[in-house]
Amino acid sequence: MRVIGYCNNLVDSCQEQSAFPSSVGSFSDQYNHQINSIVQDEVAPIGASPNFRSLMDLLEKDSA
């Protein structure tokens, strides 16, 4: 699940490295819970071989 890995890496990197602009760190902190919710609620049920078109449709419907 590459999407999960990218999201987790972004969050971890922003928390560990001060070289990132503060706006990136703020984004990471603000959306960490939302990212995890999307991953758990929308990505996980799709399974190990996700249909990325379906995933994008789900994400586009999320008004947040």
Coordinates of C-alpha atoms in Angstrom, one line a residue, residues 4-60:
I4 CA 0.0 4.6 3.2
G5 CA 3.8 4.6 3.1
Y6 CA 3.9 8.0 1.4
C7 CA 1.6 9.5 3.9
N8 CA 3.4 8.0 6.9
N9 CA 6.8 9.1 5.5
L10 CA 5.6 12.6 5.0
V11 CA 4.3 12.8 8.6
D12 CA 7.4 11.2 10.1
S13 CA 9.8 13.4 8.0
C14 CA 8.0 16.6 9.0
Q15 CA 8.2 15.7 12.7
E16 CA 11.9 14.7 12.6
Q17 CA 13.5 17.2 10.2
S18 CA 13.6 20.9 10.9
A19 CA 14.7 21.5 7.3
F20 CA 11.1 21.2 6.1
P21 CA 9.3 24.6 5.9
S22 CA 7.1 25.2 8.9
S23 CA 4.0 25.2 6.6
V24 CA 4.7 21.6 5.6
G25 CA 5.0 20.6 9.2
S26 CA 1.8 22.4 10.0
F27 CA 0.1 20.6 7.2
S28 CA 1.4 17.3 8.4
D29 CA 0.2 18.0 12.0
Q30 CA -3.2 19.2 10.9
Y31 CA -4.0 16.4 8.5
N32 CA -2.3 13.5 10.3
H33 CA -5.6 12.3 11.8
Q34 CA -7.5 12.8 8.5
I35 CA -4.8 10.9 6.6
N36 CA -5.0 8.0 9.0
S37 CA -8.8 8.0 8.9
I38 CA -8.9 7.9 5.1
V39 CA -6.3 5.1 5.1
Q40 CA -8.3 3.0 7.7
D41 CA -11.8 3.7 6.4
E42 CA -11.3 3.9 2.6
V43 CA -8.0 2.3 1.6
A44 CA -7.9 -0.8 3.9
P45 CA -11.2 -2.3 2.8
I46 CA -10.0 -2.2 -0.9
G47 CA -7.4 -4.8 -0.1
A48 CA -3.8 -5.5 -1.1
S49 CA -4.5 -4.8 -4.8
P50 CA -6.4 -1.5 -4.8
N51 CA -8.3 -0.2 -7.7
F52 CA -6.8 3.3 -7.8
R53 CA -9.6 4.8 -9.9
S54 CA -12.0 3.7 -7.1
L55 CA -9.7 5.1 -4.5
M56 CA -9.5 8.5 -6.3
D57 CA -13.3 8.6 -6.6
L58 CA -13.5 8.0 -2.8
L59 CA -11.0 10.7 -2.1
E60 CA -12.7 13.2 -4.5

